[in-house]
XYZ file of N, CA and C in Angstrom:
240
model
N -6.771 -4.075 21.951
C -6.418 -4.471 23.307
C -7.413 -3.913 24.326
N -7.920 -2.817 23.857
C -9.349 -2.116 24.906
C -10.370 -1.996 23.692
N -11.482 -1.708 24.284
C -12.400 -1.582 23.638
C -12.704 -0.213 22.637
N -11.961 0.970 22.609
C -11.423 2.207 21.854
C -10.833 1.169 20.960
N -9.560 0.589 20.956
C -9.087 0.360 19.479
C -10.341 -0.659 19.199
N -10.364 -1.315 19.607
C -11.502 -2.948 19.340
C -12.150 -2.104 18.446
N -12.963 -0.980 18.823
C -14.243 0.117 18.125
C -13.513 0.287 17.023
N -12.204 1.175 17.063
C -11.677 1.502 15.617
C -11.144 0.424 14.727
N -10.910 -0.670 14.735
C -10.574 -1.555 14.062
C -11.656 -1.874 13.721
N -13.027 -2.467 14.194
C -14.353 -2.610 13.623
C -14.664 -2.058 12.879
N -14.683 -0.318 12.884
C -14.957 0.378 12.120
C -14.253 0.237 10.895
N -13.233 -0.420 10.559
C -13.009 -0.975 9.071
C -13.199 -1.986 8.463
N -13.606 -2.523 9.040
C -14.089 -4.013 8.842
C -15.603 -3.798 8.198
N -15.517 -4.435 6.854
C -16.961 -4.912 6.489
C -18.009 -5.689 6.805
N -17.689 -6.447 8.271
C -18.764 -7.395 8.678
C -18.876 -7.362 10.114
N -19.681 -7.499 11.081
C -20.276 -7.931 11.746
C -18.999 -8.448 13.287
N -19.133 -8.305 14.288
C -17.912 -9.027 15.323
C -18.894 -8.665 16.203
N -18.761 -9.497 17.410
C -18.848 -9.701 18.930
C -18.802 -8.598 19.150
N -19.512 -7.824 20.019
C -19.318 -6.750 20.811
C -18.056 -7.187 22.112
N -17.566 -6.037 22.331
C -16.097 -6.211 22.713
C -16.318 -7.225 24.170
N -17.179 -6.209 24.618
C -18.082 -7.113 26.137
C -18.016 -8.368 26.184
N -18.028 -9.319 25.061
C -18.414 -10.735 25.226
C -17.156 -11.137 24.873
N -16.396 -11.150 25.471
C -14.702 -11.618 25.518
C -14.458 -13.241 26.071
N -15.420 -13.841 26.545
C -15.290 -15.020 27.082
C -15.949 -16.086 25.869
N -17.530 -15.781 24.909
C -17.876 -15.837 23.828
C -16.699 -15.926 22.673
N -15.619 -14.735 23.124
C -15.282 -14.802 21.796
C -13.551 -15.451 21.683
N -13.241 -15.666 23.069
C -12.356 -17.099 23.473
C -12.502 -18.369 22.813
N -14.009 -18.663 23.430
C -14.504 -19.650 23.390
C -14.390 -20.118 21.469
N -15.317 -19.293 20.930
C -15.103 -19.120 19.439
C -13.733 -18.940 18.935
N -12.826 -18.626 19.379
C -11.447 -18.394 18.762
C -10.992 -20.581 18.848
N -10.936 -20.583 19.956
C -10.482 -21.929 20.677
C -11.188 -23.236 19.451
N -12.638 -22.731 19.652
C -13.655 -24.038 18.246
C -12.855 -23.918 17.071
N -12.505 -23.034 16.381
C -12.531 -22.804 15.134
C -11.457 -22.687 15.240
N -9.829 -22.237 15.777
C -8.909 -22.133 15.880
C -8.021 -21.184 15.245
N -8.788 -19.913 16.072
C -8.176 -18.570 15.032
C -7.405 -18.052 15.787
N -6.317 -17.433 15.543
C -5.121 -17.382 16.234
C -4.554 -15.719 16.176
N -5.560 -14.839 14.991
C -5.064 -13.775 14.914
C -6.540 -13.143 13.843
N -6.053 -11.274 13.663
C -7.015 -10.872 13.102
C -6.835 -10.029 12.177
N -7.019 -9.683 10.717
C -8.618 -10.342 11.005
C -8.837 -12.119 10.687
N -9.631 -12.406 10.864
C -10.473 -13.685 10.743
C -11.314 -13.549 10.512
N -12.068 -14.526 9.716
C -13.618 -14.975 9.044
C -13.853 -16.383 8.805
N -14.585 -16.630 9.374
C -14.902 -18.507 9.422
C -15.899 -18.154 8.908
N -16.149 -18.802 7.798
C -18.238 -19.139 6.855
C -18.867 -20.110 7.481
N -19.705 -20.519 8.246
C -20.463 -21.114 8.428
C -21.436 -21.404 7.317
N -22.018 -22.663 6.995
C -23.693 -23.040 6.097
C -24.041 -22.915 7.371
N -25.437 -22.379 6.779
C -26.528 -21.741 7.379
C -27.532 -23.275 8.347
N -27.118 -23.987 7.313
C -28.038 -25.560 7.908
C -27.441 -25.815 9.025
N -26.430 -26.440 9.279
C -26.013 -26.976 10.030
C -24.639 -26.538 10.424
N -24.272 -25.334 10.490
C -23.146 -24.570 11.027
C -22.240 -25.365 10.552
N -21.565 -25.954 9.474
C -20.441 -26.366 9.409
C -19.575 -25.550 8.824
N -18.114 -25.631 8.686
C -17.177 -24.519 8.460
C -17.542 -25.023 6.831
N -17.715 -24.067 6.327
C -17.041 -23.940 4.685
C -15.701 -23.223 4.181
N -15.179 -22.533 5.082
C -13.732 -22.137 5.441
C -13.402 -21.301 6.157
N -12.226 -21.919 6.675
C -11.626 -20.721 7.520
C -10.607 -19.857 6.913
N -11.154 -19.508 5.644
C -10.481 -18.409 4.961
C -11.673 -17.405 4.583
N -12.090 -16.825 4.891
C -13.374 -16.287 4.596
C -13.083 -15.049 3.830
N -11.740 -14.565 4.240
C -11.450 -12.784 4.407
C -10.687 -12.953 2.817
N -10.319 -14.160 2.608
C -9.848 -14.400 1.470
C -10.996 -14.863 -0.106
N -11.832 -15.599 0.505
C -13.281 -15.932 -0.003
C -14.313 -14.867 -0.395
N -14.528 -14.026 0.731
C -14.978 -12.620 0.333
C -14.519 -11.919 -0.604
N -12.989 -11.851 -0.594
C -12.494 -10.911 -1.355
C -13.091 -11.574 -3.129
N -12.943 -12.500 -3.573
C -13.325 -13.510 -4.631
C -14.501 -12.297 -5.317
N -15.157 -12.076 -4.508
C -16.644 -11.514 -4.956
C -18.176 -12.558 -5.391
N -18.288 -12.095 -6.167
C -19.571 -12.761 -6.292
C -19.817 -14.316 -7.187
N -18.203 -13.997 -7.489
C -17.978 -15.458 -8.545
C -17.883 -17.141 -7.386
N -17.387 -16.308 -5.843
C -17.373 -17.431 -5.483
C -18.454 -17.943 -4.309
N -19.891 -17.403 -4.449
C -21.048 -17.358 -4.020
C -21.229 -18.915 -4.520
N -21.809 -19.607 -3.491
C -22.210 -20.130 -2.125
C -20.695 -20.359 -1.461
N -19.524 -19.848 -1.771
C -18.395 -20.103 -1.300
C -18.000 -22.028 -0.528
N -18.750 -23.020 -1.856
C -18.343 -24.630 -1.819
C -16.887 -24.065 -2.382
N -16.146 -25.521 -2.092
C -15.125 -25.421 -3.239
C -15.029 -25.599 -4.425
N -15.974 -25.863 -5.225
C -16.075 -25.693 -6.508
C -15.729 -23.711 -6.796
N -17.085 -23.231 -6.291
C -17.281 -21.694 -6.261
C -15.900 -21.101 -5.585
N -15.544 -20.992 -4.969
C -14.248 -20.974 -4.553
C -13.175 -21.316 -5.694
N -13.039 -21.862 -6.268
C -11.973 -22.312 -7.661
C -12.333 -21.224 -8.575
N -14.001 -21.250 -8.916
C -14.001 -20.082 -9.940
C -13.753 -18.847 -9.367
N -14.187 -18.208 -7.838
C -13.439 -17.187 -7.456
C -11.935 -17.150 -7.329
N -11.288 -17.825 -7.469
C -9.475 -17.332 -7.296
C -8.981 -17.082 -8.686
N -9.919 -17.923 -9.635
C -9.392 -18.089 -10.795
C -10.007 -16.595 -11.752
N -10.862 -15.919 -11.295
C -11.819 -14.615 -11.888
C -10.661 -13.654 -11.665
């Protein structure tokens, strides 16, 4: 809710977030992608930014079985 917890909640998180500052950025990004709570992880491809899911936090967890995280790779990660 301030930027103290924002910091400590980051600090467990394995990836990467908005610096707290850019709160209008990260509206904006909640609103596109339609994330409603946290944590969240949307995958983007690298080509052309399209979602490959908006389960990411779930996709990650998979490990390395479900690398490039398509849905094919994704099947063999849930199923590992």
């Amino acid at each position: 809710r301030d930027e103290a917890a924002f910091d400590g909640y980051l600090g467990k998180m394995p990836w990467l977030a908005l610096p707290f500052a850019e709160r209008d950025l990260a509206a904006d990004l909640k609103r596109l992608y339609g994330v409603g709570g946290i944590p969240t992880l949307v995958l983007l491809a690298a080509g052309d930014g399209a979602v490959i899911t908006d389960e990411g936090t779930e996709a990650v967890s998979y490990g390395a079985e479900a690398w490039p995280f398509d849905p094919p790779a994704l099947a063999r990660g849930a199923a590992a």
